[in-house]
Each structure stands twice: as C-alpha cells, then as structure tokens.
Coordinates of C-alpha atoms in Angstrom, one line a residue:
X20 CA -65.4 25.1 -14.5
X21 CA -62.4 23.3 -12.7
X22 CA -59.0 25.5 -12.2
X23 CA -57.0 25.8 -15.1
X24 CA -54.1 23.5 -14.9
X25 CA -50.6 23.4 -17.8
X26 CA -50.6 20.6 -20.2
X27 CA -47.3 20.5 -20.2
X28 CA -44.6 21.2 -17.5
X29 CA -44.0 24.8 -17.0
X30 CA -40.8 26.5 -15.2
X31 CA -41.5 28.4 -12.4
X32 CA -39.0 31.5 -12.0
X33 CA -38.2 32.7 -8.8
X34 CA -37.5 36.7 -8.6
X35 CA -36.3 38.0 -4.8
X36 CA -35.4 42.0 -4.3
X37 CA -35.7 44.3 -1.5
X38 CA -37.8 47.4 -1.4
X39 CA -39.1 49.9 0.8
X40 CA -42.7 50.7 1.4
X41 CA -43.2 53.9 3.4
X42 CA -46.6 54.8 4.9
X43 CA -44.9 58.0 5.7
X44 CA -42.3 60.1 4.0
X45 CA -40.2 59.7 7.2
X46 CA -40.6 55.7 7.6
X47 CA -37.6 53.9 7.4
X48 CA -39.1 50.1 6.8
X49 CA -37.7 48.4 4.1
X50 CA -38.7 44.7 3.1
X51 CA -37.5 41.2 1.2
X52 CA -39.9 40.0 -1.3
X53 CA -40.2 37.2 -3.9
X54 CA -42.5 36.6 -6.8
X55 CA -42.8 34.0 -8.6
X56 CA -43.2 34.0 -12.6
X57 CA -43.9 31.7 -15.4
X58 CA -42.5 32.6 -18.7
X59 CA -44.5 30.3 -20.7
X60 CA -47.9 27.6 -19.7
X61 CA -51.0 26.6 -22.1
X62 CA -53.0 26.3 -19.4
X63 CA -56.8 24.7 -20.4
X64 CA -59.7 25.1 -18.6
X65 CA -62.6 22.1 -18.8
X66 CA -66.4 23.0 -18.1
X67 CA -69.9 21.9 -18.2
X68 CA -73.3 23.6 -18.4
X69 CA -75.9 21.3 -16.9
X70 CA -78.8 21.7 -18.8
X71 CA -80.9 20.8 -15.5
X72 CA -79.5 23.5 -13.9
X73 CA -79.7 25.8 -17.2
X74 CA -83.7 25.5 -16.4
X75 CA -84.0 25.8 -12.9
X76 CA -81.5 29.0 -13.4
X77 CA -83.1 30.5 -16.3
X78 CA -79.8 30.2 -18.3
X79 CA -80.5 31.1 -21.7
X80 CA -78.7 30.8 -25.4
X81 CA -78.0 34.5 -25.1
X82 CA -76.4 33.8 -21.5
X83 CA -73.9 31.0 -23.5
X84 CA -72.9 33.5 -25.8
X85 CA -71.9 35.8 -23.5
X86 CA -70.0 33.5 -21.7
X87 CA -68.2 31.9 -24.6
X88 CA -67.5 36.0 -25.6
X89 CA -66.5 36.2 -22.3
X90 CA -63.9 33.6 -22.0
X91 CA -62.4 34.6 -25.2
X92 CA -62.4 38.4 -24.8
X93 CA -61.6 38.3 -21.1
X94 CA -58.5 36.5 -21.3
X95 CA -57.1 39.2 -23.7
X96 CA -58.1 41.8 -20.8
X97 CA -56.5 39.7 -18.0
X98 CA -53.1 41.9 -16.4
X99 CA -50.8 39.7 -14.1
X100 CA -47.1 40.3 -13.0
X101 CA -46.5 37.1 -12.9
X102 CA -48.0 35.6 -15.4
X103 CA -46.8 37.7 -19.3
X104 CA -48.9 38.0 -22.4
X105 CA -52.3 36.1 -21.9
X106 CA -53.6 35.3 -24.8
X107 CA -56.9 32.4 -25.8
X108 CA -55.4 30.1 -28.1
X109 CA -58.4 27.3 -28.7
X110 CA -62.1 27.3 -27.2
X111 CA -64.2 24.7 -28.4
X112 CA -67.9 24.4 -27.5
X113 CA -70.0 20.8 -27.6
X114 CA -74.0 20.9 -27.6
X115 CA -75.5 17.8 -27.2
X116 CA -79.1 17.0 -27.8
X117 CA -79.3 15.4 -23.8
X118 CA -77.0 14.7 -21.1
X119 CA -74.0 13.1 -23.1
X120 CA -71.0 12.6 -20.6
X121 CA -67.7 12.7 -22.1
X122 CA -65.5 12.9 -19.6
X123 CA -62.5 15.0 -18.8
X124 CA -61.2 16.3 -21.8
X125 CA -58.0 17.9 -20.5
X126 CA -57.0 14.6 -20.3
X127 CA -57.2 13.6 -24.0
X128 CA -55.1 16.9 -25.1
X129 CA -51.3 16.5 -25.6
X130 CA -48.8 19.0 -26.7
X131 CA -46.5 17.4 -29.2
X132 CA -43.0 19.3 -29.3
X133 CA -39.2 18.7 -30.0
X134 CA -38.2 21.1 -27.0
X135 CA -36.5 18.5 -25.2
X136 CA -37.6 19.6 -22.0
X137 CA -41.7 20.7 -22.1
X138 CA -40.4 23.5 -19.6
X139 CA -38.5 25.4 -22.6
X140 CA -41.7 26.0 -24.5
X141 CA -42.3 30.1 -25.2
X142 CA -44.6 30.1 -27.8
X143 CA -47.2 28.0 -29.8
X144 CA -44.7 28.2 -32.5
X145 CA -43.0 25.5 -30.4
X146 CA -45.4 22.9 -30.3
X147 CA -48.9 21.3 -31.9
X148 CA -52.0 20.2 -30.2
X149 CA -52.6 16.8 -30.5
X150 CA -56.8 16.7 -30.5
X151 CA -57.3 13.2 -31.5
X152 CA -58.6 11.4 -28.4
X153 CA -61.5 14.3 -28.4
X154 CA -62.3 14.2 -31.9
X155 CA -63.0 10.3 -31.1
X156 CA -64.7 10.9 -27.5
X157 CA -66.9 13.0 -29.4
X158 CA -67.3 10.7 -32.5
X159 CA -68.7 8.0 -30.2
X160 CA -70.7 10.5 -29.0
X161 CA -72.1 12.1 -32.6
X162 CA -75.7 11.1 -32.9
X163 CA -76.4 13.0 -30.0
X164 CA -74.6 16.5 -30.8
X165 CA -76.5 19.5 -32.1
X166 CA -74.0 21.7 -32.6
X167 CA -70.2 22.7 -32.5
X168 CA -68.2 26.3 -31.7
X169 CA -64.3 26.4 -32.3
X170 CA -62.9 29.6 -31.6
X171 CA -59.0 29.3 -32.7
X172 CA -55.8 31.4 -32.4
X173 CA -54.5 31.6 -36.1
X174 CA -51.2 31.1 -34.4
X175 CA -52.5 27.8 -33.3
X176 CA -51.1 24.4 -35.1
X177 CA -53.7 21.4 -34.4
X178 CA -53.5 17.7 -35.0
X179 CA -55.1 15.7 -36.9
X180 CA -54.7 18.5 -39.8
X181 CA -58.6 17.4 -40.8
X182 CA -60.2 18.2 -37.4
X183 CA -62.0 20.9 -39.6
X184 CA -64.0 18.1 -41.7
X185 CA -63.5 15.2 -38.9
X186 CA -65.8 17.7 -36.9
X187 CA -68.1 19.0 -40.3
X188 CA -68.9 15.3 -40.7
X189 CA -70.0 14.5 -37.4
X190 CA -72.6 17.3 -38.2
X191 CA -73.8 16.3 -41.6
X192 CA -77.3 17.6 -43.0
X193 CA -76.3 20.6 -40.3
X194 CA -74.2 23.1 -42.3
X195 CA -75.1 25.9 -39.6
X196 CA -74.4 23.9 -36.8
X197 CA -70.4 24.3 -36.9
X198 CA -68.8 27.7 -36.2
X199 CA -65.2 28.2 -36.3
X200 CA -63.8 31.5 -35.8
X201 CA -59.8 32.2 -36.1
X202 CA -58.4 35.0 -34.5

C-alpha cells in the first residue's frame, strides 16, 4: 500500500503554546511547542495484492477479509491530535481472474466541489466523488474480473449516479460476485 496522500488541497493549521513538563515536582523547565493540525483531508490509500506473492506467502481469502475488515474498522479506531474525526468513507476491492494492471487509481479520482478554494472543504457534504476514469479503467479491463467489494459511507455522494449498475454489468451472469456494503 503507498502512503495515503489528500485528493484535494488541505489547510494545514499551525497551533504554538508553551507548557511545562516537570520530571520532578520541583523542576522548573518550561517549553515552546507547535503542532500542526488539519481540519479537513479525504486522504485515499492505493494497494495491490500480488497474487505471486499471495502463494509464496500462504495468503489466503480469509486473510483478504480480514484485511479489508481491517481497513474499514481500523480507521474508525484510529485517535490522532492532529488529525479530528477519522472516519472510511469509500473502499472498493477489484479481483481479477490474472495479473490485470490498472494503474494508479488515485490518479483517476477527483473531488468535484463549489468551495472555491478545495482547502475550505469540512465534510463530504461539501463535495462528490467523481469515479468515472475507474469505472472505465476497469471496463477495459472487465473480461478478466471475478469479483467486486464496495464498502461506502452512506454519507458519501459518488459520480456517475449509476456506478451501482455500471459496476453490476461488468459482472453479468455473476449476481454474487458484487458486494456493496453502506455504512
């Protein structure tokens, strides 16, 4: 998995104070400090299982699971100062049949707002996610894919509004093969 990155600019708040931390009740030492925080980022996250490797390590569908549980659930337990509410919005899953490349798909996501500046987004309330270049990566790519998870915030507005059947169609004759979970 690469480091998660914003896809869109984020503001960075700067927070400086003073404060005193004492080893000892009589220690006089008293520091600056600065944090930084960021009120708002949808940050994505873009990975790959290699089903080569998924042999050689003994990686098995139960394993996948858990992970995909994990990335979901996890996020919801994540605490930061510096970073408020974490919360999963969208996690979508591709299964192809053999070693399909499709790129980097953080790069065919856009946030489509009226903000003004991107750095004033709070909430998804304030913008929709424009899926349309991965919808067609994967179309291109839909004779080889076995099967498809979308797990989605309710909260969550996506683009095209018929990514639901764009993505049932590419797995016709597989009614079982699509799972989409809202949250």
């Amino acid at each position: 998995f690469n480091p998660g990155q914003s896809l869109h600019a984020a503001e960075i708040i700067e927070i400086a104070g003073t404060g005193g931390f004492a080893a000892k009740e009589t220690a006089q030492q008293k520091t600056f400090r600065r944090e930084f925080i960021v009120p708002y980022a949808l940050i994505g996250f873009y990975g790959v299982i290699n089903e080569n490797w998924a042999k050689e390590t003994g990686l098995t569908k139960k394993d996948v699971d858990l992970l995909m549980e994990a990335l979901w659930h996890g996020t919801l337990a994540l605490h930061s100062r510096s970073k408020a509410f974490h919360h999963p919005r969208l996690l979508l899953r591709f299964d192809f049949t053999n070693e399909v490349q499709c790129g980097y798909f953080l790069d065919r996501i856009e946030l489509e707002h009226n903000m003004g500046d991107e750095r004033r987004i709070r909430s998804p309330k304030d913008y929709t996610v424009k899926m349309d270049d991965v919808l067609e990566t994967v179309e291109r790519r839909g004779l080889h894919l076995a099967r498809i998870q979308c797990w989605i915030d309710a909260g969550l507005k996506l683009s095209p509004e018929n990514w639901r059947e764009r993505l049932a169609a590419l797995l016709a004759g597989k009614p079982d093969a699509l799972t989409v979970r809202e949250f």
